[in-house]
Coordinates of N, CA and C in Angstrom, one line a residue:
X1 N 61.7 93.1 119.7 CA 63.1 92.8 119.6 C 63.3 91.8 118.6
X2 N 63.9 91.9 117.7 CA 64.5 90.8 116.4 C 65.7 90.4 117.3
X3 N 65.9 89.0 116.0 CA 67.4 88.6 115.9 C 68.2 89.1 116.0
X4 N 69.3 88.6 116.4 CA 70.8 89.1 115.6 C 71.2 89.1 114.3
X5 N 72.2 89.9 113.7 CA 72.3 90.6 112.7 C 73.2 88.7 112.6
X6 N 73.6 88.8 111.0 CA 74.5 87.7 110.5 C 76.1 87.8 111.5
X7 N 76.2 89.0 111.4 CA 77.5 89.3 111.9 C 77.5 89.1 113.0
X8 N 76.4 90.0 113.5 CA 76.6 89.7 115.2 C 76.4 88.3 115.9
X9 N 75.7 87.5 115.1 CA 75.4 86.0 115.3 C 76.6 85.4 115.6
X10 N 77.7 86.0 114.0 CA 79.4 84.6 113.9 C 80.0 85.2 115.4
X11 N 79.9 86.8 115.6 CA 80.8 87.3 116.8 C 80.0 86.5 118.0
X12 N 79.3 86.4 118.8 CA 78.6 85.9 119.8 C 78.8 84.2 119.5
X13 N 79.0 83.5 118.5 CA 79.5 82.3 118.6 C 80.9 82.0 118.2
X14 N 81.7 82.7 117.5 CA 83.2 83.1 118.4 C 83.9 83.5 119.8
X15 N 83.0 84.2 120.5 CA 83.2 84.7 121.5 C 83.0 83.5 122.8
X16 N 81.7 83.1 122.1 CA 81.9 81.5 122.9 C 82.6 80.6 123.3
X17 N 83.7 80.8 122.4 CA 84.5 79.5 121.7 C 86.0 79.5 122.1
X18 N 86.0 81.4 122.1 CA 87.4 81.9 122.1 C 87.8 82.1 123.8
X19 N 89.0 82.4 124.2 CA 89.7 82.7 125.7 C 91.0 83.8 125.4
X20 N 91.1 84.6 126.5 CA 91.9 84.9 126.4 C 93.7 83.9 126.0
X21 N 94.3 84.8 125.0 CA 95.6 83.9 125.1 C 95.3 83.1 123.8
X22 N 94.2 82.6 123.0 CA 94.4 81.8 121.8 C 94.4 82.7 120.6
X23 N 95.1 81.6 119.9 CA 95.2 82.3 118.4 C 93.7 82.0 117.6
X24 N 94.0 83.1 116.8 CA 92.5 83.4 116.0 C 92.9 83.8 114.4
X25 N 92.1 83.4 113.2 CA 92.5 83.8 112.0 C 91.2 84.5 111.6
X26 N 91.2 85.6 110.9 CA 90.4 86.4 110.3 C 90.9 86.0 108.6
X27 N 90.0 85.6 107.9 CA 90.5 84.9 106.6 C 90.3 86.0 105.9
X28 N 89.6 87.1 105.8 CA 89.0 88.2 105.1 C 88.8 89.4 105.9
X29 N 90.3 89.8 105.8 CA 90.4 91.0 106.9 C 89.4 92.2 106.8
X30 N 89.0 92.8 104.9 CA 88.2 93.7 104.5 C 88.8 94.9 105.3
X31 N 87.8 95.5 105.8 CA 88.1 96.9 106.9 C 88.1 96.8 108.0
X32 N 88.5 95.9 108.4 CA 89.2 94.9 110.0 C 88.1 94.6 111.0
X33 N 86.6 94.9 110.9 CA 85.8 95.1 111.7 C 85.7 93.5 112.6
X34 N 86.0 92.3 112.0 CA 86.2 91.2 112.8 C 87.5 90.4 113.2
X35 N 88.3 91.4 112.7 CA 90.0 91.5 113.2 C 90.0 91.9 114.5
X36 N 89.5 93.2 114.5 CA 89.5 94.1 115.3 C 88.6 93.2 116.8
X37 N 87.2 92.7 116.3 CA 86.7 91.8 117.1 C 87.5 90.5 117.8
X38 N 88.4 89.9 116.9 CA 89.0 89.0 117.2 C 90.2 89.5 118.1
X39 N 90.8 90.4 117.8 CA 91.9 91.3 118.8 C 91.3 91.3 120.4
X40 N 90.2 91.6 120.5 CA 89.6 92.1 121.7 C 89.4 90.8 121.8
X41 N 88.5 89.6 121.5 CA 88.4 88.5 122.2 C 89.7 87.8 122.9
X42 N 90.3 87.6 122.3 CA 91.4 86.9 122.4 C 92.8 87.6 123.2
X43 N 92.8 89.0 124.0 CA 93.3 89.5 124.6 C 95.1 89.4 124.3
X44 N 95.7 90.6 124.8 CA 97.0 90.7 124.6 C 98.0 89.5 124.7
X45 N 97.8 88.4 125.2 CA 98.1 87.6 124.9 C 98.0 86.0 124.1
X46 N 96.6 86.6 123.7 CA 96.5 85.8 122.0 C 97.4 86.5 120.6
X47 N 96.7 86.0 119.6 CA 97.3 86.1 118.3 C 96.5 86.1 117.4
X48 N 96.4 87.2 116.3 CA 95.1 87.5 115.4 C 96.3 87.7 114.2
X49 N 96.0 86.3 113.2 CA 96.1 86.7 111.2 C 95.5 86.8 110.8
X50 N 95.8 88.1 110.1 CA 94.2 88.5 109.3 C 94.7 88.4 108.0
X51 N 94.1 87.9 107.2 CA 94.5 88.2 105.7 C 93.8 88.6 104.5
X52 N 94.3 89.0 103.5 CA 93.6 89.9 102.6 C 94.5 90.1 101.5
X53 N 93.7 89.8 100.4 CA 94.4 90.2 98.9 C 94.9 91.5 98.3
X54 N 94.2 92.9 99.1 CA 94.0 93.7 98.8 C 95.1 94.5 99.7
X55 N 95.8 95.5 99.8 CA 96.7 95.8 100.6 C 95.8 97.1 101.2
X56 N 94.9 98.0 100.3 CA 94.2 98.7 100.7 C 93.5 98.3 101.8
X57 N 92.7 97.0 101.9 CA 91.7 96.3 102.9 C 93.3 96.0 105.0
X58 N 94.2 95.5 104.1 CA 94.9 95.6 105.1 C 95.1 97.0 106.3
X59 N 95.3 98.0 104.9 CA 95.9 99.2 105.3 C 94.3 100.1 106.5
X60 N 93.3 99.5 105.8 CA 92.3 99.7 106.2 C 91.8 98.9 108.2
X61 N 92.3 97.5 107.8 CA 92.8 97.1 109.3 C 93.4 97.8 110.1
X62 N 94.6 97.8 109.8 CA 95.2 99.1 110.4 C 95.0 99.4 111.2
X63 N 94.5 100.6 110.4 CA 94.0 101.9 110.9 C 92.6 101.6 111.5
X64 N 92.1 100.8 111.9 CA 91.1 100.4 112.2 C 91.6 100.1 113.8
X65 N 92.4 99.0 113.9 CA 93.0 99.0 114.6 C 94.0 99.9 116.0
X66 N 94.4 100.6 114.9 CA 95.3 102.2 115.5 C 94.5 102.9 116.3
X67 N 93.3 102.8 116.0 CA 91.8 103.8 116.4 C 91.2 103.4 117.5
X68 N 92.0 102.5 117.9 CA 91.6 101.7 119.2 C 91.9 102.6 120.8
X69 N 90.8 102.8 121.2 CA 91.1 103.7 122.4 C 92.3 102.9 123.1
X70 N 91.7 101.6 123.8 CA 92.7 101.0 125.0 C 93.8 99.9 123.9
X71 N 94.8 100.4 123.2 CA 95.2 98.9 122.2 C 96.0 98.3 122.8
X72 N 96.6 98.3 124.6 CA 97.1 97.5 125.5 C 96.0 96.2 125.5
X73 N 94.8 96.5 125.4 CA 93.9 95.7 125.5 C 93.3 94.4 124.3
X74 N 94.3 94.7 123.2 CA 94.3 94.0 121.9 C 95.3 92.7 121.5
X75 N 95.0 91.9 121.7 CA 96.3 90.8 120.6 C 96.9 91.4 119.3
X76 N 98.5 90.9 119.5 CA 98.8 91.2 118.1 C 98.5 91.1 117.3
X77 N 98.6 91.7 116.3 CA 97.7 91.6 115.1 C 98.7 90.9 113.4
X78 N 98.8 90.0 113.0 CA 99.7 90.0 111.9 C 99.0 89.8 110.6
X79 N 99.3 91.4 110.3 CA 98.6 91.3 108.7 C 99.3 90.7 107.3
X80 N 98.6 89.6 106.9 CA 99.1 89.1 105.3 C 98.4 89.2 104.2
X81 N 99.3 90.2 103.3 CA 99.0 90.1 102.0 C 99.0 88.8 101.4
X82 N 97.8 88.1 101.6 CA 97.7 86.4 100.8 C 96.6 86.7 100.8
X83 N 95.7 85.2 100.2 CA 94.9 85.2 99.5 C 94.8 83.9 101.0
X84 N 93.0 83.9 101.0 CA 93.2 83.1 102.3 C 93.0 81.2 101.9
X85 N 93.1 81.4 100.9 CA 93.6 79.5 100.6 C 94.8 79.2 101.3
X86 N 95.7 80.4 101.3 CA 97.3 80.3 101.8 C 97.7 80.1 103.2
X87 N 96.2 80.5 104.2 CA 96.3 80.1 105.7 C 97.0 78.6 105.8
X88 N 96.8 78.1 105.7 CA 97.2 76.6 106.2 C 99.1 76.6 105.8
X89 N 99.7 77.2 104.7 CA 101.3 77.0 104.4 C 101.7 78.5 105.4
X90 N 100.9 79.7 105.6 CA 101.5 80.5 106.1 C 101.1 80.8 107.8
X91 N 100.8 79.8 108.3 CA 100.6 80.2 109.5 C 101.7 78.9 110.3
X92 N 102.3 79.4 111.0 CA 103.7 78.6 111.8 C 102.7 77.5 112.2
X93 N 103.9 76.6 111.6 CA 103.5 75.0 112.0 C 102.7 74.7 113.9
X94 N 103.4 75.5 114.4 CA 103.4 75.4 116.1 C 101.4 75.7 116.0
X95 N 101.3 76.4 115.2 CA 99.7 76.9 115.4 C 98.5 75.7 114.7
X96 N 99.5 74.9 113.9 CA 98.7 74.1 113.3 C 97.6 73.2 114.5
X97 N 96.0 73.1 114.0 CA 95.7 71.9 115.1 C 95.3 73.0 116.5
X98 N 96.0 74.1 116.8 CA 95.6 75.0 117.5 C 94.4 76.0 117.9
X99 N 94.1 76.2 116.2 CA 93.5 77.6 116.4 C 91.7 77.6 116.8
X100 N 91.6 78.5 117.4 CA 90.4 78.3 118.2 C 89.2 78.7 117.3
X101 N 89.7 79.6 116.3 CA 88.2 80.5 115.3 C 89.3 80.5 114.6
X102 N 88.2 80.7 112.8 CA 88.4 80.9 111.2 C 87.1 82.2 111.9
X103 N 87.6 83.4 110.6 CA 86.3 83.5 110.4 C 86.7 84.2 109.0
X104 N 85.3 83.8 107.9 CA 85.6 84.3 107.2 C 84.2 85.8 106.8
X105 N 84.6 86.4 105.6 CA 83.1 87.5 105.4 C 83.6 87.9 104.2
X106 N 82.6 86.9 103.1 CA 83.3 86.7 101.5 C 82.5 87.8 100.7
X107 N 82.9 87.8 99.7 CA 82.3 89.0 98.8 C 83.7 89.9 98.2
X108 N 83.6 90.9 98.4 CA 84.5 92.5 98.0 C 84.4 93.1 99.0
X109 N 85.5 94.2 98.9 CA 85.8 95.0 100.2 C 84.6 96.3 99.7
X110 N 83.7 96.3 101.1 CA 83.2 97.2 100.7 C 84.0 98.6 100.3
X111 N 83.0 99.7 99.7 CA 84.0 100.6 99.1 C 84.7 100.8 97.8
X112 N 85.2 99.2 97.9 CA 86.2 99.1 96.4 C 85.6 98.6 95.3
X113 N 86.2 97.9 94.6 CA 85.7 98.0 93.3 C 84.7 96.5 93.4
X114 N 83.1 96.3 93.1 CA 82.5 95.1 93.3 C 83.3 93.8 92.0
X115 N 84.2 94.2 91.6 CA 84.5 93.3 90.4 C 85.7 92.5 91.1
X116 N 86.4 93.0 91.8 CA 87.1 91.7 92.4 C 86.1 91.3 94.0
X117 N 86.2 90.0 93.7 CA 85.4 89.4 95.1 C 85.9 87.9 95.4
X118 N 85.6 87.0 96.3 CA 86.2 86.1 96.6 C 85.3 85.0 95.8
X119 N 86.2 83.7 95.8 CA 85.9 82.8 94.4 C 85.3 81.3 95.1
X120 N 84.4 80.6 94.7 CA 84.1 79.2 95.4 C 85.6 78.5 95.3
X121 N 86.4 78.5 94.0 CA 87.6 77.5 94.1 C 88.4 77.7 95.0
X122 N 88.9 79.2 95.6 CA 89.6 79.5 96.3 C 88.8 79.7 97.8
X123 N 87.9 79.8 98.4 CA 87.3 79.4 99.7 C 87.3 78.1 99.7
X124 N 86.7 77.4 99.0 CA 86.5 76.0 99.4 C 88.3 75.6 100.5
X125 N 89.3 75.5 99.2 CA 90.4 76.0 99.6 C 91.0 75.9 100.8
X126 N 90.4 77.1 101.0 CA 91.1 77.7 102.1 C 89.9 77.3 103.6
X127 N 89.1 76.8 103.2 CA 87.6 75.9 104.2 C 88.5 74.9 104.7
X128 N 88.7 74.4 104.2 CA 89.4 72.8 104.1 C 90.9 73.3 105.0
X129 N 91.4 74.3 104.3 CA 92.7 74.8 105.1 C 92.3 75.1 106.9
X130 N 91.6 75.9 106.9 CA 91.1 76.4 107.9 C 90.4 75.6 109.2
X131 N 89.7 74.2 108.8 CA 89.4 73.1 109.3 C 90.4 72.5 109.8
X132 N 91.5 72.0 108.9 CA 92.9 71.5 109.9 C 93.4 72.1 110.4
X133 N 93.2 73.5 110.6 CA 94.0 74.0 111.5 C 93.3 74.2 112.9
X134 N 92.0 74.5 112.9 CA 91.4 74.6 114.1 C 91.5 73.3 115.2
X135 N 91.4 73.7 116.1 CA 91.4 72.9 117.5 C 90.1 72.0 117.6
X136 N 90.2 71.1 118.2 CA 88.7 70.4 118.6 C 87.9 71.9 119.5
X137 N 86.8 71.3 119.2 CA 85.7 72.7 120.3 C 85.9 74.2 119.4
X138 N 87.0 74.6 118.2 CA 87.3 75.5 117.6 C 85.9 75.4 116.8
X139 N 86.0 77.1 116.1 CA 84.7 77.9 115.5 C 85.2 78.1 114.0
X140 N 84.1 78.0 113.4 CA 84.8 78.3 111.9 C 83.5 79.3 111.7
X141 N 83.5 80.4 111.0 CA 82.2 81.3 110.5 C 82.7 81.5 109.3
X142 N 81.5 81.5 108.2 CA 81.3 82.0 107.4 C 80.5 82.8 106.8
X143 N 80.3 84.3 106.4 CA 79.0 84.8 106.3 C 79.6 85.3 104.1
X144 N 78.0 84.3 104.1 CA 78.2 84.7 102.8 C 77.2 85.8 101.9
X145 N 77.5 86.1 101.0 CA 76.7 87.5 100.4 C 76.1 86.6 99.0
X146 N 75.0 86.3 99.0 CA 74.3 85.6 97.8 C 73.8 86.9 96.9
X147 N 73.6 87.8 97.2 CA 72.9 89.6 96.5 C 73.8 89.8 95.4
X148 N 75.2 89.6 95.7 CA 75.8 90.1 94.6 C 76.1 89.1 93.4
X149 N 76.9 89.4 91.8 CA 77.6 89.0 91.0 C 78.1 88.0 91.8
X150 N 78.0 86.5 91.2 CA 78.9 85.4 91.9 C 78.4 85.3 93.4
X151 N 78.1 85.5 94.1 CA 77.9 85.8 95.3 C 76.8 84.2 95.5
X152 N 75.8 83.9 94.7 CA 74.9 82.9 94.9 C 75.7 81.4 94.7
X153 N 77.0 81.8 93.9 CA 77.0 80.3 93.4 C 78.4 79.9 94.2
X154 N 79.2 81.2 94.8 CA 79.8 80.8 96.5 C 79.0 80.3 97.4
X155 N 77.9 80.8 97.4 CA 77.2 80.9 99.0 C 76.8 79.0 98.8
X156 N 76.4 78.8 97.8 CA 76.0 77.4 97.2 C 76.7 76.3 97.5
X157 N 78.5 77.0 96.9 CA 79.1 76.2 97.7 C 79.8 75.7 99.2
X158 N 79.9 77.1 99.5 CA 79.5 76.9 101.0 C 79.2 75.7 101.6
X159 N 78.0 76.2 101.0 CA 76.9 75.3 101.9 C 77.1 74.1 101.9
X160 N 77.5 73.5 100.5 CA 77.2 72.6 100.2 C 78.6 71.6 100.6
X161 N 79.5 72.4 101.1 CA 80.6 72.2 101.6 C 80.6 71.7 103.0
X162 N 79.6 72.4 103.1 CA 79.3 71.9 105.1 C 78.0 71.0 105.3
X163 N 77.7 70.9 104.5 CA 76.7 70.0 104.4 C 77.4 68.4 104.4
X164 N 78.5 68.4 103.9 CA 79.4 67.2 103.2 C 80.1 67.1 103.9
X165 N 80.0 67.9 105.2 CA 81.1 66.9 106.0 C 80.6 66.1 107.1
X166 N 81.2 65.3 107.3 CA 81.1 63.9 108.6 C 80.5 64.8 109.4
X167 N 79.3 64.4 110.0 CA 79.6 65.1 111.6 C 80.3 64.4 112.8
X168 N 80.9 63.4 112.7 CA 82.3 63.1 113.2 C 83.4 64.5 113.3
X169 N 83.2 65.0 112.4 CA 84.2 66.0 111.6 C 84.0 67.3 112.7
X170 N 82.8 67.6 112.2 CA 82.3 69.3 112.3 C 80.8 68.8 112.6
X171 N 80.1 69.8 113.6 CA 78.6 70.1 113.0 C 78.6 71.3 113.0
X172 N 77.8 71.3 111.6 CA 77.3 73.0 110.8 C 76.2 73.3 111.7
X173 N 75.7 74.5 110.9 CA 74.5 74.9 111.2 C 74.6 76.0 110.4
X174 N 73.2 76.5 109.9 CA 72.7 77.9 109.1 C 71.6 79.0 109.7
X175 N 72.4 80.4 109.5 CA 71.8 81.3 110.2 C 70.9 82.3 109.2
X176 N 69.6 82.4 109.1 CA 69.5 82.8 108.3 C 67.9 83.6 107.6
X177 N 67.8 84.8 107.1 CA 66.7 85.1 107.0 C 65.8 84.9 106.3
X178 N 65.1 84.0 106.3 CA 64.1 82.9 104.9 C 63.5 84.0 104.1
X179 N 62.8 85.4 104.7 CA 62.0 86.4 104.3 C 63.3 86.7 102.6
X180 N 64.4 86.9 103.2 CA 65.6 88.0 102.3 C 66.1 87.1 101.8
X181 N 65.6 86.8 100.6 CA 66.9 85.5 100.1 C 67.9 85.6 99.4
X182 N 68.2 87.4 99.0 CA 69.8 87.9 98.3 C 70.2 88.6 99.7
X183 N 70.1 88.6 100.9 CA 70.8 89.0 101.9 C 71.9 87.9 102.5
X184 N 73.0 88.6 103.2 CA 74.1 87.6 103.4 C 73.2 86.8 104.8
X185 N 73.6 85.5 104.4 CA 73.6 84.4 105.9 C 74.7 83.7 105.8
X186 N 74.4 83.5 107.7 CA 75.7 83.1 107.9 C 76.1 81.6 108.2
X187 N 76.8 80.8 107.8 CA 77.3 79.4 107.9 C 78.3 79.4 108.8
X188 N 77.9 78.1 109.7 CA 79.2 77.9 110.9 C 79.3 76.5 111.1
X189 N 80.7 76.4 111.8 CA 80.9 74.8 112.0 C 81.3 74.8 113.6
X190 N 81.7 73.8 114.6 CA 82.2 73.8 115.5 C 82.7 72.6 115.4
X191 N 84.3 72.2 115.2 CA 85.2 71.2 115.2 C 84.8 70.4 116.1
X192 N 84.8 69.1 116.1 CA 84.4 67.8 117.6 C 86.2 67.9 117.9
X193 N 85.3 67.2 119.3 CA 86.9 67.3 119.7 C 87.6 66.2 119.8

């Protein structure tokens, strides 16, 4: 029996973190697979923003979503076309200091075209955005893709992002497969409370 996958690592330490009834941000909705996750944790009476540059990647939520056998059993879902530096001015003040999980999953939408992908200046960004917004005890994930174009000198920053903060602040931690060193690993924080 191996590890857990990167992904399934951020989900099982969101899942931790999250309750029915809290709000949740998906920073990089892609093809909603941790939207969709975050809907189900967070039950009909939470609240999931997902966002995405791409309207395709939205559209792709969706319907991802739609495909949901039980969707009584899902939190709203509010999809924004933004760029996720913009979390922190577009999510209602009342949520600020609230939210229980970030999660982000940087790169390109699979599928589309690998030339647009997400940027160190604009995650850092939206890291920092995403940090004030969470709750003490709140989850922040980050799974980054080092394999691709640009992909190494995000993941760099990342790191090096969570590396630098107080642990007053946050404690990080890195998930990760030493063997695969262009495979994605995942970075996490848990807000103190």
């Amino acid at each position: 029996m191996g590890f857990l996958s990167v992904l399934s690592q951020a989900h099982r330490w969101v899942k931790e973190r999250v309750g029915h009834g809290d709000h949740v941000v998906d920073a990089t909705a892609g093809n909603g697979s941790d939207t969709l996750f975050l809907a189900r944790a967070v039950g009909p009476g939470g609240r999931v923003y997902a966002f995405d540059v791409q309207a395709e990647a939205l559209d792709s939520t969706a319907n991802r979503l739609a495909q949901e056998r039980e969707p009584e059993t899902l939190a709203p879902v509010e999809l924004l076309l933004a760029g996720h530096e913009t979390m922190e001015s577009r999510l209602p003040r009342v949520a600020h200091g609230r939210i229980a999980a970030v999660m982000f999953n940087l790169g390109y939408l699979p599928g589309a075209s690998s030339s647009l992908i997400t940027k160190p200046e604009t995650t850092i960004a939206a890291l920092e955005g995403a940090l004030r917004l969470l709750r003490g005890g709140g989850a922040l994930t980050v799974v980054v893709y080092p394999g691709h174009e640009g992909g190494q000198a995000e993941a760099e920053a990342v790191e090096a992002w969570a590396a630098s903060l107080p642990q007053s602040i946050a404690q990080a931690v890195l998930y990760r497969f030493p063997q695969k060193p262009a495979s994605p690993y995942l970075i996490a924080l848990s807000k103190k409370e």
